[in-house]
Amino acid sequence: MSAILKYKWQYLMIMPAIVLLLLFSYVPMAGIQVAFKDFHIGYTIWNSPWTGFENFAFLQDSQFWLVVKNTVYIALLKFVFGFPAPIILALMINEVSHGGFKRFVQSVSYLPHFFSWIVVAYILQSLLTLDNGLVNQLIVSLGGDPVFFLGSTEWFRPMIVASGLWKEVGWNTILYLAAITSIDPQLYEAAKVEGAGRLAQIRHITFPGILPTISIVLILSMPSLIAVGMDQIYPLMNPANQPVADVLDTYILRSGLQQGYFGSATAVGLLSSVISLLLVLSTNQISRRINGEGLW
């Protein structure tokens, strides 16, 4: 009780955040029971009849497993290319000696983060449309045939990965640049005295110095692997590329809001949340065993 009184003003300051967290993160968890009920418009989640695990019949649906395959495929591509990219960019920016050019690169790389995915989708459509897209106009002017990028099952995944890198790679460097600035400059001076070059300093000082930050970011990024970014994919999805574009989030949106299968959609969302939790727990455990750093 004395500790509460001692820090009463600090507790008062964080109280609005706690209330918002309870209202928007914990109270809605009561809706999880829809996954086990026959819920329809006109009912409430409290008086809907229980159905047990009937809503999990999607596990026998071949279309669902195709969606899972698409989700895993895109998630792995975004992770393989998207996770190391900001680390590499942060290391490169840190090696720039000209202050003005360094600030220019940081500003240019940060800027796309503030564009909504709807704006990014419009930019991609303007560049890649079959008839009037700038890219196809360039291809035709060079003597090639126009490519239907937006409706191609071959080009959709590279387009998603590339647009994601362009939009977020600069913003994600902020944490790594901040971690680099916390490294003791005397370590670099001692390395120069010993004759270490730029690459040796990066390998033996800079990278180990930001490794704890990399571990934390890796753990926090695990839940987004399953989500893969519906706000990015949905504006670019169409019937032509749907076989490779349909992911878990779009499957939930279509089966829940568009088709009215609320129980099944909630069950898919619950399963995705459980998988995300397992990914976070396992990644945290692996990180602690490898370098002793973790969220808990």
Coordinates of C-alpha atoms in Angstrom, one line a residue, residues 102-279:
K102 CA 22.8 10.7 -44.2
R103 CA 19.8 12.8 -43.1
F104 CA 18.5 12.9 -46.7
V105 CA 18.7 9.1 -47.0
Q106 CA 16.9 8.7 -43.7
S107 CA 14.1 11.1 -44.6
V108 CA 13.6 9.6 -48.1
S109 CA 13.5 6.0 -46.7
Y110 CA 11.1 7.0 -43.8
L111 CA 8.6 8.9 -46.0
P112 CA 6.7 5.9 -47.6
H113 CA 5.8 4.6 -44.2
F114 CA 3.3 7.5 -43.8
F115 CA 1.4 6.5 -47.0
S116 CA -1.6 4.3 -46.4
W117 CA -1.8 1.0 -48.2
I118 CA -4.7 2.4 -50.2
V119 CA -2.4 5.1 -51.6
V120 CA 0.3 2.5 -52.2
A121 CA -2.2 0.3 -54.1
Y122 CA -3.2 3.3 -56.2
I123 CA 0.5 4.0 -57.0
L124 CA 1.0 0.4 -58.0
Q125 CA -2.1 0.4 -60.2
S126 CA -0.9 3.6 -61.9
L127 CA 2.5 2.0 -62.6
L128 CA 1.5 -1.5 -63.5
T129 CA -1.9 -1.4 -65.3
L130 CA -1.9 -3.3 -68.6
D131 CA -2.9 -0.4 -70.9
N132 CA -1.7 2.9 -69.4
G133 CA 0.8 1.8 -66.7
L134 CA 4.2 3.5 -66.9
V135 CA 6.0 0.2 -66.6
N136 CA 4.1 -1.4 -69.5
Q137 CA 4.6 1.8 -71.5
L138 CA 8.3 1.5 -71.0
I139 CA 8.3 -2.3 -71.9
V140 CA 6.3 -1.6 -75.1
S141 CA 8.7 1.3 -76.0
L142 CA 11.6 -1.1 -75.7
G143 CA 9.9 -3.6 -78.0
G144 CA 8.4 -6.0 -75.5
D145 CA 4.9 -7.2 -74.9
P146 CA 2.8 -5.6 -72.0
V147 CA 2.6 -7.7 -68.8
F148 CA -0.6 -8.1 -66.8
F149 CA 1.2 -7.6 -63.5
L150 CA -1.9 -6.9 -61.4
G151 CA -3.7 -10.1 -62.6
S152 CA -0.7 -12.4 -62.8
T153 CA -0.3 -15.2 -60.3
E154 CA 3.5 -15.1 -60.9
W155 CA 4.0 -11.4 -60.3
F156 CA 1.6 -11.0 -57.3
R157 CA 3.9 -12.3 -54.6
P158 CA 7.0 -10.4 -55.8
M159 CA 4.8 -7.2 -56.0
I160 CA 3.7 -7.7 -52.4
V161 CA 7.2 -8.3 -51.1
A162 CA 8.7 -5.4 -53.0
S163 CA 6.0 -2.9 -52.1
G164 CA 6.3 -3.9 -48.4
L165 CA 10.0 -3.3 -48.5
W166 CA 9.7 0.0 -50.2
K167 CA 7.1 1.2 -47.6
E168 CA 8.5 -0.1 -44.3
V169 CA 12.2 -0.7 -44.6
G170 CA 13.2 2.9 -43.8
W171 CA 10.8 3.2 -40.8
N172 CA 12.1 -0.1 -39.4
T173 CA 15.6 1.1 -39.3
I174 CA 14.8 3.6 -36.6
L175 CA 15.2 1.1 -33.7
Y176 CA 18.5 -0.3 -35.1
L177 CA 20.0 3.2 -35.7
A178 CA 19.0 4.1 -32.1
A179 CA 20.7 0.9 -30.9
I180 CA 23.8 1.7 -32.9
T181 CA 24.1 5.1 -31.3
S182 CA 24.2 3.5 -27.8
I183 CA 27.4 1.5 -28.7
D184 CA 30.4 2.9 -26.9
P185 CA 32.6 4.9 -29.4
Q186 CA 35.7 3.8 -27.6
L187 CA 35.2 0.3 -29.0
Y188 CA 35.5 1.6 -32.5
E189 CA 38.6 3.7 -31.5
A190 CA 40.2 0.6 -30.0
A191 CA 39.4 -1.5 -33.1
K192 CA 41.0 1.2 -35.4
V193 CA 44.1 1.1 -33.3
E194 CA 44.2 -2.7 -33.7
G195 CA 43.9 -2.2 -37.5
A196 CA 40.3 -3.3 -37.9
G197 CA 38.7 -2.1 -41.1
R198 CA 35.1 -1.0 -41.7
L199 CA 33.8 -4.5 -42.3
A200 CA 35.6 -5.9 -39.3
Q201 CA 34.1 -3.2 -37.1
I202 CA 30.6 -3.9 -38.3
R203 CA 31.1 -7.7 -37.8
H204 CA 32.7 -7.5 -34.3
I205 CA 31.3 -4.3 -32.8
T206 CA 28.2 -2.9 -34.5
F207 CA 26.3 -6.1 -35.2
P208 CA 26.9 -7.7 -31.8
G209 CA 25.9 -4.3 -30.3
I210 CA 22.5 -4.4 -31.9
L211 CA 21.9 -8.1 -31.5
P212 CA 19.7 -7.7 -28.4
T213 CA 17.5 -5.2 -30.3
I214 CA 17.3 -7.7 -33.3
S215 CA 16.1 -10.4 -30.9
I216 CA 13.4 -8.2 -29.4
V217 CA 12.2 -7.1 -32.9
L218 CA 12.2 -10.7 -34.1
I219 CA 10.0 -11.8 -31.2
L220 CA 7.6 -8.9 -31.6
S221 CA 7.3 -9.5 -35.4
M222 CA 6.2 -13.1 -35.0
P223 CA 2.4 -12.4 -34.7
S224 CA 2.5 -10.4 -38.0
L225 CA 3.8 -13.5 -39.8
I226 CA 0.3 -15.1 -39.8
A227 CA -1.4 -11.8 -40.5
V228 CA 0.8 -11.0 -43.5
G229 CA -0.9 -7.6 -43.9
M230 CA -4.5 -7.8 -45.2
D231 CA -4.5 -4.0 -45.6
Q232 CA -1.7 -4.5 -48.2
I233 CA -3.1 -7.5 -50.0
Y234 CA -6.9 -6.8 -50.1
P235 CA -6.7 -3.6 -52.3
L236 CA -4.6 -5.5 -54.8
M237 CA -6.6 -8.8 -54.9
N238 CA -8.8 -9.6 -57.8
P239 CA -10.4 -12.7 -59.3
A240 CA -7.4 -13.2 -61.6
N241 CA -4.8 -13.3 -58.8
Q242 CA -7.0 -14.7 -56.0
P243 CA -5.5 -18.3 -56.2
V244 CA -2.2 -16.9 -54.8
A245 CA -3.5 -13.8 -53.1
D246 CA -6.2 -15.3 -50.8
V247 CA -4.7 -15.4 -47.3
L248 CA -6.2 -16.1 -43.8
D249 CA -7.3 -12.5 -43.2
T250 CA -9.1 -12.2 -46.5
Y251 CA -10.6 -15.6 -46.0
I252 CA -12.0 -14.5 -42.6
L253 CA -13.3 -11.2 -44.1
R254 CA -15.0 -13.0 -47.0
S255 CA -16.5 -15.9 -44.9
G256 CA -17.5 -13.7 -42.0
L257 CA -18.7 -10.3 -43.2
Q258 CA -19.5 -11.1 -46.9
Q259 CA -21.0 -14.6 -46.5
G260 CA -22.3 -14.4 -42.9
Y261 CA -20.5 -17.4 -41.5
F262 CA -19.6 -15.6 -38.3
G263 CA -18.9 -18.7 -36.2
S264 CA -16.5 -20.2 -38.8
A265 CA -14.7 -16.9 -39.4
T266 CA -14.2 -16.4 -35.6
A267 CA -12.9 -20.0 -35.4
V268 CA -10.3 -19.3 -38.1
G269 CA -9.3 -16.1 -36.3
L270 CA -9.0 -17.9 -33.0
L271 CA -6.8 -20.6 -34.6
S272 CA -4.6 -17.8 -36.1
S273 CA -4.3 -16.1 -32.7
V274 CA -3.2 -19.4 -31.0
I275 CA -0.6 -20.0 -33.7
S276 CA 0.7 -16.5 -33.3
L277 CA 1.0 -17.0 -29.5
L278 CA 2.9 -20.2 -30.0
L279 CA 5.3 -18.5 -32.4

